[in-house]
Tab-separated table of C-alpha atoms in Angstrom:
chain	number	residue	atom	x	y	z
A	18	MET	CA	114.822	114.237	98.782
A	19	MET	CA	113.386	110.753	98.990
A	20	LEU	CA	110.826	109.837	101.896
A	21	ARG	CA	112.930	107.511	104.228
A	22	LYS	CA	111.400	105.249	106.918
A	23	ASN	CA	109.091	107.097	109.003
A	24	LEU	CA	110.106	107.548	112.599
A	25	ALA	CA	107.399	108.593	114.752
A	26	ILE	CA	109.055	110.616	117.572
A	27	CYS	CA	106.566	111.689	120.407
A	28	GLY	CA	106.544	112.017	124.031
A	29	SER	CA	105.740	115.096	126.734
A	30	ILE	CA	107.232	116.708	129.834
A	31	VAL	CA	104.689	117.489	132.127
A	32	PHE	CA	105.488	119.689	135.306
A	33	ALA	CA	103.469	119.913	138.364
A	34	SER	CA	101.016	117.246	136.982
A	35	SER	CA	100.166	113.634	137.830
A	36	VAL	CA	99.443	112.931	133.949
A	37	VAL	CA	102.233	111.266	131.944
A	38	LEU	CA	101.487	111.013	127.956
A	39	ALA	CA	103.099	107.872	127.012
A	40	GLY	CA	105.613	108.161	124.010
A	41	CYS	CA	104.655	106.182	120.711
A	42	ALA	CA	106.489	103.434	118.923
A	43	SER	CA	108.694	103.681	115.868
A	44	ASN	CA	107.193	100.983	114.073
A	45	LYS	CA	103.594	102.541	114.405
A	46	PRO	CA	101.491	101.460	111.227
A	47	ALA	CA	101.215	103.691	108.584
A	48	ASN	CA	97.249	103.882	108.696
A	49	THR	CA	95.952	105.162	111.800
A	50	SER	CA	92.603	107.498	112.295
A	51	PRO	CA	89.998	107.992	115.057
A	52	ALA	CA	88.062	105.195	113.906
A	53	ASP	CA	90.981	102.689	114.615
A	54	GLU	CA	90.504	103.691	118.437
A	55	ALA	CA	86.973	102.662	118.720
A	56	THR	CA	85.860	100.093	121.189
A	57	THR	CA	83.912	96.995	120.770
A	58	PRO	CA	81.805	95.466	123.286
A	59	LYS	CA	83.811	93.514	125.718
A	60	ASP	CA	82.456	90.132	124.863
A	61	VAL	CA	83.589	90.323	121.498
A	62	LYS	CA	87.180	89.118	120.634
A	63	VAL	CA	88.961	91.127	118.186
A	64	GLN	CA	91.660	89.944	116.230
A	65	THR	CA	94.339	92.308	115.009
A	66	LEU	CA	96.016	91.362	111.598
A	67	LYS	CA	99.129	93.192	111.147
A	68	ILE	CA	100.082	93.084	107.339
A	69	ALA	CA	103.681	93.533	106.465
A	70	ASN	CA	105.329	94.436	103.167
A	71	TYR	CA	108.394	96.363	101.688
A	72	PHE	CA	106.577	98.920	99.495
A	73	ALA	CA	106.835	102.421	99.881
A	74	THR	CA	103.686	104.256	101.219
A	75	ASP	CA	102.273	105.581	98.146
A	76	HIS	CA	102.980	102.459	96.116
A	77	PRO	CA	99.750	100.908	94.443
A	78	GLN	CA	100.403	98.044	97.026
A	79	ASN	CA	99.649	100.209	99.880
A	80	VAL	CA	97.164	102.215	98.327
A	81	ALA	CA	95.089	99.017	97.785
A	82	LEU	CA	95.558	97.823	101.309
A	83	ARG	CA	94.373	101.274	102.799
A	84	GLU	CA	91.271	102.039	100.288
A	85	LYS	CA	90.141	98.332	99.551
A	86	PHE	CA	91.446	95.449	102.180
A	87	LYS	CA	91.480	97.346	105.583
A	88	PRO	CA	87.794	99.059	105.147
A	89	MET	CA	86.149	95.892	103.785
A	90	VAL	CA	87.837	93.355	106.548
A	91	GLU	CA	86.981	95.798	109.309
A	92	ALA	CA	83.451	96.609	108.029
A	93	LYS	CA	82.452	93.123	106.771
A	94	SER	CA	83.928	91.397	110.043
A	95	ASN	CA	81.503	93.545	112.138
A	96	SER	CA	84.726	94.846	113.974
A	97	THR	CA	85.801	91.299	114.954
A	98	LEU	CA	89.018	92.075	112.756
A	99	LYS	CA	91.178	94.821	112.741
A	100	VAL	CA	93.891	95.695	110.250
A	101	GLU	CA	96.862	97.362	110.805
A	102	ILE	CA	99.314	98.167	107.765
A	103	TYR	CA	103.235	98.021	108.096
A	104	ASP	CA	104.588	99.358	104.811
A	105	ASN	CA	108.023	100.321	103.832
A	106	SER	CA	109.801	97.375	105.678
A	107	LYS	CA	108.550	98.641	109.055
A	108	LEU	CA	108.544	95.264	110.245
A	109	GLY	CA	111.616	94.116	108.680
A	110	ALA	CA	113.177	93.359	105.274
A	111	GLU	CA	111.358	90.848	103.112
A	112	GLN	CA	112.966	87.660	104.646
A	113	GLN	CA	112.262	89.008	108.243
A	114	PHE	CA	108.652	89.804	107.688
A	115	TYR	CA	107.963	86.574	105.871
A	116	THR	CA	109.668	84.586	108.630
A	117	GLY	CA	107.440	86.555	111.077
A	118	VAL	CA	104.181	85.401	109.384
A	119	ARG	CA	105.543	81.877	109.237
A	120	ASN	CA	106.119	81.710	112.871
A	121	GLY	CA	102.773	83.875	113.760
A	122	THR	CA	104.661	86.928	115.232
A	123	ILE	CA	102.889	88.791	112.187
A	124	GLU	CA	99.604	87.766	110.934
A	125	MET	CA	99.732	88.564	107.256
A	126	GLY	CA	102.342	89.722	104.627
A	127	ILE	CA	102.737	90.723	100.913
A	128	PRO	CA	106.161	89.295	99.902
A	129	GLY	CA	107.557	88.363	96.488
A	130	LEU	CA	108.648	84.826	95.626
A	131	ILE	CA	111.210	84.606	98.454
A	132	MET	CA	110.163	81.039	99.383
A	133	GLN	CA	110.963	79.623	96.010
A	134	ALA	CA	114.291	77.882	97.185
A	135	ASP	CA	111.943	75.622	99.284
A	136	ILE	CA	109.066	75.601	96.983
A	137	PRO	CA	110.429	75.617	93.449
A	138	LYS	CA	107.247	75.856	91.610
A	139	MET	CA	106.748	79.354	92.941
A	140	SER	CA	109.760	80.362	90.979
A	141	ALA	CA	107.931	79.757	87.635
A	142	GLY	CA	106.287	83.420	88.374
A	143	GLU	CA	109.541	85.158	87.509
A	144	PHE	CA	111.207	83.008	84.571
A	145	PRO	CA	112.842	85.449	82.458
A	146	PHE	CA	111.067	86.977	79.319
A	147	LEU	CA	108.124	84.617	79.664
A	148	PHE	CA	105.159	87.423	80.460
A	149	LYS	CA	104.075	89.931	78.032
A	150	ASP	CA	101.265	91.995	79.408
A	151	PHE	CA	99.318	92.606	82.366
A	152	LYS	CA	96.004	91.052	81.021
A	153	SER	CA	97.380	87.843	80.138
A	154	THR	CA	99.722	87.488	83.110
A	155	LYS	CA	96.797	88.215	85.697
A	156	LYS	CA	95.086	85.452	83.689
A	157	VAL	CA	97.751	82.996	84.559
A	158	PHE	CA	98.217	83.868	88.236
A	159	ASP	CA	94.376	84.084	88.885
A	160	GLY	CA	93.923	80.622	87.153
A	161	PRO	CA	95.056	76.934	87.638
A	162	ILE	CA	98.669	77.763	87.175
A	163	GLY	CA	98.664	80.229	89.992
A	164	LYS	CA	96.942	77.739	92.076
A	165	GLU	CA	99.338	75.133	91.172
A	166	MET	CA	102.318	77.214	91.930
A	167	THR	CA	100.983	77.675	95.468
A	168	GLU	CA	100.077	74.052	96.387
A	169	GLU	CA	102.730	73.234	98.507
A	170	LEU	CA	103.170	76.720	100.407
A	171	GLU	CA	100.804	75.779	103.446
A	172	SER	CA	102.238	72.149	103.978
A	173	LYS	CA	105.948	73.391	103.750
A	174	HIS	CA	105.953	76.990	104.978
A	175	GLY	CA	102.765	77.163	107.166
A	176	VAL	CA	101.408	79.950	105.571
A	177	HIS	CA	97.876	80.153	103.728
A	178	PRO	CA	97.787	81.868	100.280
A	179	LEU	CA	95.125	84.065	99.687
A	180	ALA	CA	95.508	86.216	96.633
A	181	TRP	CA	97.982	86.986	93.936
A	182	SER	CA	98.976	90.781	93.561
A	183	ALA	CA	101.434	92.636	91.134
A	184	ASN	CA	105.177	93.810	91.490
A	185	GLY	CA	105.183	94.343	87.547
A	186	PHE	CA	107.562	94.225	84.994
A	187	ARG	CA	111.022	94.570	85.853
A	188	MET	CA	113.702	96.794	84.060
A	189	PHE	CA	117.090	97.753	84.797
A	190	SER	CA	117.753	101.457	86.241
A	191	SER	CA	121.596	102.563	86.115
A	192	ASN	CA	123.834	105.491	86.019
A	193	LYS	CA	124.609	105.242	82.548
A	194	THR	CA	122.798	104.195	79.231
A	195	ILE	CA	122.309	100.557	78.437
A	196	ASN	CA	122.049	100.035	74.603
A	197	SER	CA	123.551	96.858	73.944
A	198	MET	CA	124.749	93.795	75.791
A	199	ALA	CA	128.276	95.386	76.138
A	200	ASP	CA	126.921	98.028	78.391
A	201	PHE	CA	126.158	95.045	81.088
A	202	LYS	CA	129.686	94.207	81.239
A	203	GLY	CA	131.173	95.303	84.462
A	204	LEU	CA	127.929	96.830	85.630
A	205	ARG	CA	127.617	96.367	89.413
A	206	LEU	CA	124.065	95.440	89.751
A	207	ARG	CA	121.945	94.781	92.678
A	208	MET	CA	119.269	91.998	92.188
A	209	PRO	CA	117.337	90.111	95.087
A	210	ASN	CA	118.973	87.292	96.621
A	211	ILE	CA	117.214	84.781	94.686
A	212	PRO	CA	119.107	82.313	92.737
A	213	ASN	CA	117.247	82.722	89.177
A	214	TYR	CA	117.758	86.557	89.621
A	215	LEU	CA	121.345	86.327	90.304
A	216	LYS	CA	121.954	84.012	87.633
A	217	LEU	CA	120.332	86.042	84.868
A	218	GLY	CA	122.150	89.132	85.738
A	219	GLN	CA	125.455	87.259	85.533
A	220	LEU	CA	124.330	85.811	82.158
A	221	LEU	CA	123.753	89.296	81.109
A	222	GLY	CA	127.496	90.239	81.977
A	223	ALA	CA	126.914	92.039	85.046
A	224	ASN	CA	128.639	91.917	88.553
A	225	VAL	CA	125.731	90.818	90.394
A	226	THR	CA	125.308	92.005	93.993
A	227	PRO	CA	122.371	90.404	96.246
A	228	MET	CA	121.012	92.875	98.546
A	229	PRO	CA	117.614	93.636	100.484
A	230	ILE	CA	115.323	96.208	98.748
A	231	SER	CA	115.772	98.396	102.103
A	232	GLU	CA	119.525	98.895	101.479
A	233	VAL	CA	118.930	99.943	97.955
A	234	PHE	CA	118.760	103.659	97.945
A	235	THR	CA	122.168	103.896	100.289
A	236	ALA	CA	123.840	101.595	98.006
A	237	LEU	CA	123.092	103.562	94.717
A	238	GLU	CA	123.765	106.818	96.717
A	239	GLN	CA	127.174	105.732	97.832
A	240	LYS	CA	127.971	104.114	94.365
A	241	VAL	CA	128.251	100.668	95.950
A	242	VAL	CA	126.376	99.312	93.189
A	243	ASP	CA	125.602	101.314	89.759
A	244	GLY	CA	122.306	99.905	89.054
A	245	GLN	CA	119.247	97.680	90.232
A	246	ASP	CA	116.032	96.060	88.333
A	247	ASN	CA	112.701	96.790	89.597
A	248	PRO	CA	109.348	97.955	88.225
A	249	VAL	CA	109.322	101.818	87.452
A	250	ALA	CA	106.641	102.097	90.110
A	251	THR	CA	109.160	101.125	92.700
A	252	LEU	CA	111.768	103.335	91.222
A	253	ARG	CA	109.641	106.225	91.627
A	254	ALA	CA	107.915	105.305	94.854
A	255	SER	CA	111.256	104.586	96.488
A	256	GLY	CA	113.207	107.812	95.408
A	257	TRP	CA	115.740	105.826	93.519
A	258	HIS	CA	115.557	108.403	90.551
A	259	GLU	CA	117.599	110.703	92.727
A	260	VAL	CA	120.395	108.707	92.505
A	261	GLN	CA	120.026	107.032	88.966
A	262	SER	CA	120.031	108.592	85.330
A	263	ASP	CA	118.723	105.671	83.004
A	264	VAL	CA	116.016	103.198	82.648
A	265	LEU	CA	116.016	100.141	80.021
A	266	GLU	CA	112.669	99.338	79.468
A	267	SER	CA	113.871	95.452	79.267
A	268	ASN	CA	110.807	93.892	80.778
A	269	HIS	CA	112.873	90.773	81.579
A	270	MET	CA	110.984	89.353	84.068
A	271	PHE	CA	107.506	89.894	85.754
A	272	SER	CA	107.566	89.919	89.660
A	273	PRO	CA	104.184	89.155	91.563
A	274	ASN	CA	103.506	89.421	95.122
A	275	ILE	CA	101.179	87.115	97.058
A	276	TYR	CA	99.029	87.921	100.093
A	277	ILE	CA	99.578	85.457	102.800
A	278	ILE	CA	98.505	84.602	106.311
A	279	ASN	CA	99.765	82.565	109.207
A	280	SER	CA	98.138	79.022	108.741
A	281	LYS	CA	97.582	78.522	112.491
A	282	LEU	CA	95.946	81.656	112.630
A	283	TRP	CA	93.724	80.900	109.473
A	284	LYS	CA	92.609	77.894	110.909
A	285	GLN	CA	91.508	79.482	114.233
A	286	LEU	CA	89.181	81.945	112.412
A	287	SER	CA	85.555	81.427	111.985
A	288	PRO	CA	84.421	80.656	108.400
A	289	GLU	CA	82.712	83.876	108.338
A	290	GLN	CA	85.929	85.915	109.023
A	291	GLN	CA	88.010	83.384	106.537
A	292	LYS	CA	85.559	84.569	103.872
A	293	VAL	CA	85.635	88.485	104.519
A	294	ILE	CA	89.758	87.927	104.619
A	295	GLU	CA	89.426	86.207	101.220
A	296	GLU	CA	87.227	88.666	99.737
A	297	ALA	CA	88.944	91.508	100.830
A	298	SER	CA	92.385	90.161	99.565
A	299	LYS	CA	90.952	89.427	96.240
A	300	ALA	CA	89.423	92.868	95.968
A	301	ALA	CA	92.470	94.625	96.934
A	302	ALA	CA	94.629	92.549	94.631
A	303	ASP	CA	92.359	93.329	91.742
A	304	LEU	CA	92.648	97.022	92.505
A	305	GLU	CA	96.267	96.870	92.892
A	306	TRP	CA	96.766	95.193	89.547
A	307	GLU	CA	94.817	97.889	87.923
A	308	LEU	CA	96.336	100.726	89.716
A	309	LEU	CA	100.016	99.444	88.809
A	310	GLU	CA	99.062	98.910	85.199
A	311	LYS	CA	97.335	102.431	84.966
A	312	SER	CA	100.377	104.199	86.722
A	313	TYR	CA	103.224	103.156	84.174
A	314	GLU	CA	102.712	105.959	81.788
A	315	ASP	CA	102.307	108.572	84.699
A	316	ASP	CA	105.379	106.963	86.307
A	317	LYS	CA	107.338	107.087	83.172
A	318	LYS	CA	106.411	110.975	82.788
A	319	PHE	CA	107.216	111.595	86.342
A	320	LEU	CA	110.686	109.891	85.983
A	321	GLN	CA	111.442	111.679	82.755
A	322	GLU	CA	110.597	115.204	84.272
A	323	HIS	CA	113.302	114.036	86.789
A	324	LYS	CA	115.784	113.716	84.249
A	325	ILE	CA	115.617	109.983	83.845
A	326	LYS	CA	116.420	108.654	80.310
A	327	PHE	CA	114.250	105.634	78.897
A	328	THR	CA	115.740	103.101	76.384
A	329	THR	CA	113.596	100.932	74.773
A	330	PRO	CA	115.714	97.870	73.360
A	331	ASP	CA	115.471	97.077	69.833
A	332	ASP	CA	114.570	93.858	68.165
A	333	LYS	CA	118.223	92.693	68.222
A	334	PHE	CA	119.144	93.743	71.682
A	335	ARG	CA	115.953	92.086	73.067
A	336	LYS	CA	116.643	88.801	71.129
A	337	ASP	CA	120.238	89.331	72.459
A	338	MET	CA	119.057	89.275	76.325
A	339	GLU	CA	116.632	86.219	75.640
A	340	ALA	CA	119.355	84.145	74.035
A	341	ALA	CA	121.703	85.213	76.998
A	342	ALA	CA	119.107	83.530	79.456
A	343	LYS	CA	118.718	80.428	77.677
A	344	PRO	CA	121.247	78.581	79.904
A	345	LEU	CA	119.258	79.799	82.899
A	346	TYR	CA	116.283	77.703	81.231
A	347	ASP	CA	118.460	74.738	80.664
A	348	GLU	CA	119.520	74.653	84.105
A	349	ILE	CA	115.863	75.069	85.519
A	350	TYR	CA	114.614	72.102	83.244
A	351	SER	CA	117.509	69.897	84.496
A	352	LYS	CA	116.753	70.533	88.311
A	353	ASN	CA	112.723	70.602	87.916
A	354	PRO	CA	110.969	67.965	85.929
A	355	TRP	CA	107.858	69.866	85.968
A	356	ALA	CA	109.277	73.149	84.742
A	357	LYS	CA	109.472	72.631	80.785
A	358	GLU	CA	105.572	71.551	81.084
A	359	MET	CA	104.600	74.613	83.139
A	360	VAL	CA	106.327	77.114	80.810
A	361	GLU	CA	104.487	75.678	77.899
A	362	LYS	CA	101.208	76.026	79.934
A	363	ILE	CA	102.191	79.575	80.576
A	364	LYS	CA	102.766	80.050	76.952
A	365	ALA	CA	99.365	78.728	76.159
A	366	GLU	CA	97.688	80.947	78.474
A	367	ILE	CA	99.378	84.221	77.158
A	368	LYS	CA	99.003	83.599	73.347
């Protein structure tokens, strides 16, 4: 069975003793070790960085946080910064932890593009059927276009962008085979509660239900929805293959994630601490891109071994899906004067 949200249950009953062992909290970070308990000199102020995300513990996103971000930050800051990783929606679903970073109750997070309703340029990172492969996509996000997308993030939402990481190319998983546009008709499809996603699903012919990622397994298991869209790394790590039978390799969108930190806190940190966090964010994000790209064939093999059938759309089916998405582009261009130029710039980068 799938690994569900970890619940740490502890406590002690002590007889004839004055010592009481305290219980531990259910939202304890996923990464604790004896080193985390090390003390620092009393005259050194230690800043704890809670970093929240919605990915499963074994997803490349959290592997990179554990193996690169946390050790780099703690070592290079001379222990003035401590990192606690809260994976698997332990500090709430995406909207909740993003709001937490905005208001400062959570120091850092790795959301997707949930902020695009207020900051429309962020939505360009998920325009349908635009990005083609990991290498050229990473070039776009790490370059001037990626910087342009985030230029209003700090002024409008009070979060400082640090580095782009990858969720991956999205595919549809379902409880039936999708071979053509006709197979989308009537399909009850979970998608993120983001306008461009919802519109794309509707244009393809599905009955779309917005839903937080933390609710997807139960909805699939109870047949509230027939399918969902996400990269296969998420499908595997979240255990949804237990309640699905098929994957359509549609690559209909690329989903990025972004390392962010509360702006007020960022400005309070020393230049040395800021540099450490920036370097560690970039290093961890680079590792995550690499791990995610390399994991695709392994994830696909694992899913096939668990009886998931993969369907690769033929040229006609792919062109039909792209044609169905055209009204979404028309709508985007009519509402956003910058959008057409940005799409052309992205296309020029990924040639």
